[in-house]
Amino acid sequence: MIEHIVLFKFSDSTTEAQKEEGASRLRHLIHELPGIIDIQAGQNYSTRGKGYSMALTVLFRSKEDHEHYTPSPEHQAAHSYLEEIGLIDSLAVDFEISSEK
């Protein structure tokens, strides 16, 4: 399995309602794209975010499912909305989850 984590930083003019709409659009991708086991997105409530105010986590079945996700029209539409509302930076980390405990 693959864990995909993204942090988002928005301009000061981006509203909380716009960010929540963006998070909702990202969460909806579980209904549009195969291979997503779980998807979560929401607003940061702590003071430790260094300006990153929203986060996304996606759990994929495989690397192939993750590789299909990023260029997909559904993901690109959600990402375009985030840019429209003032996305100024994002930071992504992807790693394979070991089945060993």
Short mmCIF file of C-alpha atoms in Angstrom, two decimals:
data_model
loop_
_atom_site.label_atom_id
_atom_site.label_comp_id
_atom_site.label_asym_id
_atom_site.label_seq_id
_atom_site.Cartn_x
_atom_site.Cartn_y
_atom_site.Cartn_z
CA MET A 1 0.00 0.00 0.00
CA ILE A 2 1.03 3.59 -0.59
CA GLU A 3 0.43 6.53 1.76
CA HIS A 4 0.21 9.92 0.04
CA ILE A 5 0.39 12.99 2.30
CA VAL A 6 0.02 16.57 1.07
CA LEU A 7 0.12 19.87 2.95
CA PHE A 8 -1.40 22.98 1.36
CA LYS A 9 -0.62 26.67 1.88
CA PHE A 10 -3.08 29.30 0.66
CA SER A 11 -3.03 33.05 0.19
CA ASP A 12 -4.41 35.25 2.96
CA SER A 13 -7.44 36.04 0.78
CA THR A 14 -8.56 32.38 0.63
CA THR A 15 -11.59 31.90 2.88
CA GLU A 16 -12.21 29.02 5.26
CA ALA A 17 -15.31 28.14 3.23
CA GLN A 18 -13.24 27.91 0.05
CA LYS A 19 -10.67 25.67 1.77
CA GLU A 20 -13.42 23.43 3.12
CA GLU A 21 -14.90 23.17 -0.38
CA GLY A 22 -11.45 22.17 -1.64
CA ALA A 23 -11.13 19.51 1.05
CA SER A 24 -14.59 18.21 0.17
CA ARG A 25 -13.66 17.94 -3.52
CA LEU A 26 -10.53 16.02 -2.60
CA ARG A 27 -12.42 13.65 -0.30
CA HIS A 28 -14.93 12.98 -3.08
CA LEU A 29 -12.17 11.45 -5.23
CA ILE A 30 -12.68 8.16 -3.39
CA HIS A 31 -15.95 7.84 -5.36
CA GLU A 32 -14.35 8.73 -8.69
CA LEU A 33 -11.01 6.91 -8.83
CA PRO A 34 -10.21 3.23 -8.35
CA GLY A 35 -7.52 2.09 -5.97
CA ILE A 36 -8.19 4.56 -3.17
CA ILE A 37 -8.67 2.68 0.10
CA ASP A 38 -9.10 5.78 2.28
CA ILE A 39 -8.93 9.53 1.80
CA GLN A 40 -9.03 12.29 4.40
CA ALA A 41 -8.70 16.05 4.00
CA GLY A 42 -9.23 18.86 6.47
CA GLN A 43 -8.15 22.12 8.01
CA ASN A 44 -5.19 22.42 10.37
CA TYR A 45 -6.23 23.59 13.82
CA SER A 46 -2.80 23.67 15.47
CA THR A 47 -0.22 26.44 15.51
CA ARG A 48 2.55 24.12 14.25
CA GLY A 49 1.63 24.17 10.54
CA LYS A 50 4.20 26.80 9.44
CA GLY A 51 1.59 28.38 7.18
CA TYR A 52 0.21 25.11 5.79
CA SER A 53 -3.47 25.27 6.63
CA MET A 54 -4.91 22.13 5.02
CA ALA A 55 -3.79 18.51 4.73
CA LEU A 56 -4.67 15.49 2.61
CA THR A 57 -3.92 11.83 3.21
CA VAL A 58 -4.70 9.13 0.67
CA LEU A 59 -4.14 5.41 1.10
CA PHE A 60 -3.72 3.56 -2.22
CA ARG A 61 -3.72 -0.18 -2.88
CA SER A 62 -0.59 0.05 -5.03
CA LYS A 63 1.99 2.28 -6.67
CA GLU A 64 0.11 1.82 -9.96
CA ASP A 65 -3.07 3.21 -8.40
CA HIS A 66 -1.12 6.20 -7.07
CA GLU A 67 0.52 6.76 -10.46
CA HIS A 68 -2.94 6.83 -12.07
CA TYR A 69 -4.29 9.32 -9.49
CA THR A 70 -2.09 12.37 -10.10
CA PRO A 71 -2.64 12.84 -13.87
CA SER A 72 -6.30 11.77 -13.77
CA PRO A 73 -8.83 14.40 -14.93
CA GLU A 74 -10.69 14.03 -11.62
CA HIS A 75 -7.63 14.86 -9.53
CA GLN A 76 -6.59 17.63 -11.90
CA ALA A 77 -10.04 19.24 -11.55
CA ALA A 78 -9.77 19.23 -7.74
CA HIS A 79 -6.22 20.62 -7.92
CA SER A 80 -7.32 23.34 -10.37
CA TYR A 81 -9.98 24.46 -7.89
CA LEU A 82 -7.33 24.76 -5.16
CA GLU A 83 -5.22 26.92 -7.48
CA GLU A 84 -8.25 29.08 -8.33
CA ILE A 85 -8.90 29.83 -4.66
CA GLY A 86 -5.29 30.81 -3.93
CA LEU A 87 -3.05 27.78 -3.47
CA ILE A 88 0.48 29.16 -3.16
CA ASP A 89 2.45 26.07 -2.12
CA SER A 90 2.08 22.38 -1.44
CA LEU A 91 4.36 19.72 -0.01
CA ALA A 92 3.83 16.03 -0.80
CA VAL A 93 5.35 12.88 0.67
CA ASP A 94 4.65 9.37 -0.61
CA PHE A 95 5.80 6.16 1.01
CA GLU A 96 5.17 2.47 0.88
CA ILE A 97 3.54 0.95 3.94
CA SER A 98 5.20 -2.23 5.04
CA SER A 99 3.00 -5.18 5.93
CA GLU A 100 5.42 -6.04 8.73
CA LYS A 101 4.58 -4.86 12.22
#
